[in-house]
Amino acid sequence: MSILTGEEMDFRTPELDGLASRVIPDQYFELRAEDARDTYFTDTSKLDAKQLVHDRFRTNPLALHDQLIRALDLRGAEELLDLGCGNGEILARIRPYLAAGHLVGLDIAPAVLDVARSRLDGVATPCDFVEGSADDLVMFPDHSFDRVMAVYMAHYVTDLQRCFAEVRRVLRSGGRFLLATDRPDSMVEMYDVHFAALREMNAPQHLFRATPKARISLDNGPAQLAPHFATVERADWQDQLQFAKADPFLAFYRSSNYCCAGSKPGEGLAPAFFTELEERVRASVQTVIDDVGYFALTKYTGTLICS
Ligand SMILES: C[S@@+](CC[C@H](N)C(=O)[O-])C[C@H]1O[C@@H](n2cnc3c(N)ncnc32)[C@H](O)[C@@H]1O
């Protein structure tokens, strides 16, 4: 038996493609960085839960950090800036590859930044943590980093063109910028059960929207990055989370703010709305588990590598 390297894994089927074309709407949620900071990222519980689920239920032997480490192409002494570093999980995974380098994590949310700071506390590699927004890097001089990365965060950034111009400015010549995001049809199985439940509940029409990552996705990202970088290379990869029990899937669904339906508290949706939504989604997921043995969540993700 040959060992799968994880790079060639392909979960796409004509059925999944057909499902995506029926289920994924053109309109997507737009989330403001400040709203996310003041609601979703007041602590790291949701981010921690999502990372844990990816670790436990993935079927691709290569994890996100493995893919990033490959794309970063490090020699070990680079200076790296992580925009929207979150709880520092990725920085901590990358640090051994940059033991003689310098890490800087920037995030708009002080609560998650504190967790990142503690996670890397005491390591000999110099690490700095800065509160700020990715579209204003004024605190960094020109040409101060060899690598910059923005992992699943660019969709929050208010002024993306300014952000990319700033990244270009702070990058040294020969450096690279990695932007990790999804295809809009990633996790179509979750959107399918979610929208089916919303339809059964006659939910408001504005909830029928695609992932906010569709704003800067693997499909439309290269055109947005092209004005700032000589080359933009797209590196797709896939994974499939497989859940043999409904509970861990529901933990993931909840920590994804119910496909963003619960992203804006105070929009008039009572807690009972989400209780019913969860019950309906649980029933659909359990039916699939009873039929197939597990509920699959196919991830179409990747990195735009800019230099
Ligand atoms: C989904 S998390 C990703 C965290 C980390 N990159 C990862 O992949 O584990 C998005 C992070 O981006 C941060 N963020 C959102 N908008 C930002 C902005 N404009 N500037 C800097 N950080 C931002 C959030 O506070 C959050 O920590």
CSV table of C-alpha atoms in Angstrom, one decimal, residues 40-267:
chain,number,residue,atom,x,y,z
A,40,TYR,CA,-16.6,36.3,18.0
A,41,PHE,CA,-13.0,37.0,19.2
A,42,THR,CA,-13.6,38.3,22.8
A,43,ASP,CA,-12.0,35.0,23.8
A,44,THR,CA,-10.5,32.1,21.9
A,45,SER,CA,-13.1,29.5,22.6
A,46,LYS,CA,-14.6,29.4,19.1
A,47,LEU,CA,-11.3,29.4,17.4
A,48,ASP,CA,-9.9,26.7,19.8
A,49,ALA,CA,-13.0,24.5,19.1
A,50,LYS,CA,-12.6,24.8,15.3
A,51,GLN,CA,-8.9,24.0,15.4
A,52,LEU,CA,-9.6,21.0,17.7
A,53,VAL,CA,-12.3,19.6,15.3
A,54,HIS,CA,-9.9,20.0,12.3
A,55,ASP,CA,-7.2,18.1,14.2
A,56,ARG,CA,-9.5,15.3,15.3
A,57,PHE,CA,-11.7,14.7,12.3
A,58,ARG,CA,-9.5,15.5,9.3
A,59,THR,CA,-8.6,12.7,6.9
A,60,ASN,CA,-5.8,14.5,5.1
A,61,PRO,CA,-2.5,13.5,6.9
A,62,LEU,CA,-1.2,17.0,6.1
A,63,ALA,CA,-2.6,19.6,8.4
A,64,LEU,CA,-3.0,23.3,7.7
A,65,HIS,CA,0.4,24.2,9.3
A,66,ASP,CA,2.1,21.5,7.2
A,67,GLN,CA,0.7,23.1,4.0
A,68,LEU,CA,1.8,26.5,5.2
A,69,ILE,CA,5.3,25.4,6.2
A,70,ARG,CA,5.7,24.0,2.6
A,71,ALA,CA,4.5,27.1,1.0
A,72,LEU,CA,6.6,29.4,3.2
A,73,ASP,CA,9.8,27.8,1.9
A,74,LEU,CA,11.8,28.7,5.0
A,75,ARG,CA,15.6,28.6,5.6
A,76,GLY,CA,15.3,29.0,9.4
A,77,ALA,CA,16.3,32.6,10.0
A,78,GLU,CA,13.6,34.6,8.3
A,79,GLU,CA,11.5,37.4,9.9
A,80,LEU,CA,7.8,36.5,9.6
A,81,LEU,CA,4.7,38.6,10.2
A,82,ASP,CA,1.4,36.8,10.8
A,83,LEU,CA,-1.6,39.0,10.2
A,84,GLY,CA,-4.6,38.0,12.3
A,85,CYS,CA,-2.5,35.5,14.3
A,86,GLY,CA,-5.4,34.6,16.5
A,87,ASN,CA,-4.5,32.3,19.4
A,88,GLY,CA,-0.9,31.7,18.0
A,89,GLU,CA,-1.5,28.0,17.2
A,90,ILE,CA,-0.1,28.4,13.8
A,91,LEU,CA,2.9,30.5,14.9
A,92,ALA,CA,3.7,27.9,17.5
A,93,ARG,CA,3.7,25.1,14.9
A,94,ILE,CA,5.8,27.2,12.5
A,95,ARG,CA,8.3,28.4,15.1
A,96,PRO,CA,10.6,25.3,15.1
A,97,TYR,CA,11.2,25.9,11.4
A,98,LEU,CA,12.2,29.5,12.2
A,99,ALA,CA,14.2,28.8,15.4
A,100,ALA,CA,16.9,31.4,14.4
A,101,GLY,CA,14.3,33.8,13.0
A,102,HIS,CA,11.9,36.3,14.3
A,103,LEU,CA,8.1,36.0,14.6
A,104,VAL,CA,5.7,38.9,14.8
A,105,GLY,CA,1.9,38.2,15.4
A,106,LEU,CA,-0.5,41.0,14.8
A,107,ASP,CA,-4.2,40.9,15.6
A,108,ILE,CA,-7.1,43.3,16.1
A,109,ALA,CA,-8.5,41.4,19.1
A,110,PRO,CA,-6.6,41.9,22.4
A,111,ALA,CA,-8.1,38.8,24.0
A,112,VAL,CA,-6.8,36.4,21.3
A,113,LEU,CA,-3.4,38.2,21.2
A,114,ASP,CA,-3.0,37.5,24.9
A,115,VAL,CA,-3.5,33.8,24.3
A,116,ALA,CA,-0.9,33.9,21.5
A,117,ARG,CA,1.6,35.7,23.7
A,118,SER,CA,1.3,33.1,26.5
A,119,ARG,CA,1.5,30.2,24.0
A,120,LEU,CA,4.9,31.4,22.8
A,121,ASP,CA,6.1,32.7,26.2
A,122,GLY,CA,9.6,31.6,27.0
A,123,VAL,CA,10.7,30.3,23.6
A,124,ALA,CA,14.2,31.4,22.7
A,125,THR,CA,13.1,32.6,19.2
A,126,PRO,CA,12.2,36.3,19.5
A,127,CYS,CA,8.4,36.7,19.3
A,128,ASP,CA,6.6,40.0,19.3
A,129,PHE,CA,2.8,40.6,19.5
A,130,VAL,CA,1.2,43.8,18.2
A,131,GLU,CA,-2.4,44.9,18.5
A,132,GLY,CA,-3.5,46.5,15.2
A,133,SER,CA,-5.3,46.1,11.9
A,134,ALA,CA,-3.9,44.4,8.9
A,135,ASP,CA,-4.7,47.4,6.7
A,136,ASP,CA,-2.5,49.7,8.6
A,137,LEU,CA,1.0,48.4,9.2
A,138,VAL,CA,2.5,51.9,9.9
A,139,MET,CA,4.4,50.5,12.9
A,140,PHE,CA,6.6,48.5,10.7
A,141,PRO,CA,9.4,50.1,8.5
A,142,ASP,CA,9.6,49.3,4.8
A,143,HIS,CA,11.3,46.0,3.9
A,144,SER,CA,11.2,44.6,7.4
A,145,PHE,CA,9.9,41.0,6.8
A,146,ASP,CA,10.9,38.0,4.6
A,147,ARG,CA,7.5,36.4,4.9
A,148,VAL,CA,4.1,37.7,5.7
A,149,MET,CA,1.0,35.5,6.0
A,150,ALA,CA,-2.7,36.1,6.4
A,151,VAL,CA,-4.5,32.8,7.3
A,152,TYR,CA,-8.3,32.7,7.1
A,153,MET,CA,-8.5,36.4,8.1
A,154,ALA,CA,-8.4,38.5,5.0
A,155,HIS,CA,-12.2,38.5,4.6
A,156,TYR,CA,-12.5,40.6,7.7
A,157,VAL,CA,-10.1,43.3,6.6
A,158,THR,CA,-11.9,46.5,5.7
A,159,ASP,CA,-9.6,47.9,3.1
A,160,LEU,CA,-8.0,45.0,1.3
A,161,GLN,CA,-6.2,47.0,-1.3
A,162,ARG,CA,-4.5,49.1,1.4
A,163,CYS,CA,-3.6,45.9,3.3
A,164,PHE,CA,-2.0,44.4,0.2
A,165,ALA,CA,-0.1,47.6,-0.5
A,166,GLU,CA,1.1,47.6,3.1
A,167,VAL,CA,2.2,44.0,2.9
A,168,ARG,CA,4.2,44.8,-0.3
A,169,ARG,CA,5.8,47.7,1.5
A,170,VAL,CA,6.9,45.8,4.5
A,171,LEU,CA,8.1,42.7,2.5
A,172,ARG,CA,11.8,42.5,1.5
A,173,SER,CA,12.7,41.9,-2.1
A,174,GLY,CA,12.6,38.2,-2.7
A,175,GLY,CA,10.1,37.7,0.2
A,176,ARG,CA,6.7,36.1,-0.1
A,177,PHE,CA,3.2,36.7,1.1
A,178,LEU,CA,0.8,33.8,1.8
A,179,LEU,CA,-2.9,34.4,1.9
A,180,ALA,CA,-4.9,31.2,2.9
A,181,THR,CA,-8.6,31.2,2.1
A,182,ASP,CA,-11.3,28.8,0.8
A,183,ARG,CA,-13.3,28.2,-2.3
A,184,PRO,CA,-16.8,29.5,-1.8
A,185,ASP,CA,-18.1,25.9,-2.1
A,186,SER,CA,-16.0,24.6,0.8
A,187,MET,CA,-18.0,22.7,3.4
A,188,VAL,CA,-21.0,22.5,1.0
A,189,GLU,CA,-22.5,19.6,3.1
A,190,MET,CA,-22.8,21.9,6.1
A,191,TYR,CA,-24.5,24.6,4.1
A,192,ASP,CA,-26.8,22.0,2.6
A,193,VAL,CA,-28.2,20.8,6.0
A,194,HIS,CA,-28.1,24.4,7.3
A,195,PHE,CA,-30.1,26.0,4.5
A,196,ALA,CA,-32.6,23.0,4.5
A,197,ALA,CA,-33.3,23.7,8.2
A,198,LEU,CA,-33.6,27.5,7.6
A,199,ARG,CA,-36.1,26.8,4.8
A,200,GLU,CA,-38.2,24.5,7.1
A,201,MET,CA,-38.2,27.3,9.6
A,202,ASN,CA,-39.2,30.0,7.1
A,203,ALA,CA,-36.1,31.9,8.2
A,204,PRO,CA,-35.4,35.5,7.0
A,205,GLN,CA,-34.0,35.6,3.5
A,206,HIS,CA,-30.8,37.5,4.4
A,207,LEU,CA,-29.6,34.4,6.3
A,208,PHE,CA,-29.3,32.5,3.0
A,209,ARG,CA,-25.7,33.6,2.3
A,210,ALA,CA,-22.4,32.0,1.5
A,211,THR,CA,-19.2,32.1,3.6
A,212,PRO,CA,-17.7,35.6,4.2
A,213,LYS,CA,-14.5,34.1,2.7
A,214,ALA,CA,-16.2,34.4,-0.7
A,215,ARG,CA,-15.2,38.1,-0.5
A,216,ILE,CA,-11.5,37.1,-1.0
A,217,SER,CA,-11.6,33.5,-2.1
A,218,LEU,CA,-9.2,31.3,-4.0
A,219,ASP,CA,-11.2,32.1,-7.1
A,220,ASN,CA,-11.4,35.9,-6.9
A,221,GLY,CA,-8.3,36.5,-4.8
A,222,PRO,CA,-5.6,36.5,-7.5
A,223,ALA,CA,-7.2,39.4,-9.3
A,224,GLN,CA,-7.3,41.4,-6.1
A,225,LEU,CA,-3.7,40.6,-5.3
A,226,ALA,CA,-2.4,41.1,-8.9
A,227,PRO,CA,-2.0,44.9,-8.7
A,228,HIS,CA,0.5,44.5,-5.8
A,229,PHE,CA,2.6,41.5,-6.7
A,230,ALA,CA,4.6,40.3,-9.7
A,231,THR,CA,3.4,36.7,-9.3
A,232,VAL,CA,0.4,35.2,-7.6
A,233,GLU,CA,0.5,31.4,-7.5
A,234,ARG,CA,-2.6,29.4,-6.4
A,235,ALA,CA,-2.0,26.2,-4.5
A,236,ASP,CA,-5.2,24.3,-3.8
A,237,TRP,CA,-5.5,21.5,-1.3
A,238,GLN,CA,-8.4,19.5,0.1
A,239,ASP,CA,-9.4,17.8,3.3
A,240,GLN,CA,-12.5,16.0,4.5
A,241,LEU,CA,-13.6,16.0,8.1
A,242,GLN,CA,-15.6,12.8,8.8
A,243,PHE,CA,-17.9,12.7,11.8
A,244,ALA,CA,-19.2,9.4,13.1
A,245,LYS,CA,-21.2,11.2,15.8
A,246,ALA,CA,-23.4,14.2,15.5
A,247,ASP,CA,-22.2,16.0,18.6
A,248,PRO,CA,-18.7,17.0,17.5
A,249,PHE,CA,-20.1,18.2,14.2
A,250,LEU,CA,-22.6,20.3,16.1
A,251,ALA,CA,-19.8,21.8,18.2
A,252,PHE,CA,-18.1,22.8,14.9
A,253,TYR,CA,-21.4,24.2,13.5
A,254,ARG,CA,-22.0,26.2,16.7
A,255,SER,CA,-18.4,27.5,16.8
A,256,SER,CA,-18.9,28.6,13.1
A,257,ASN,CA,-21.8,30.8,14.4
A,258,TYR,CA,-24.3,28.6,12.5
A,259,CYS,CA,-22.8,29.3,9.1
A,260,CYS,CA,-22.7,33.0,10.2
A,261,ALA,CA,-26.5,33.1,10.9
A,262,GLY,CA,-25.6,33.9,14.5
A,263,SER,CA,-22.7,36.3,13.7
A,264,LYS,CA,-24.6,39.5,14.4
A,265,PRO,CA,-26.2,39.3,17.9
A,266,GLY,CA,-29.1,41.6,18.3
A,267,GLU,CA,-30.5,41.0,14.8
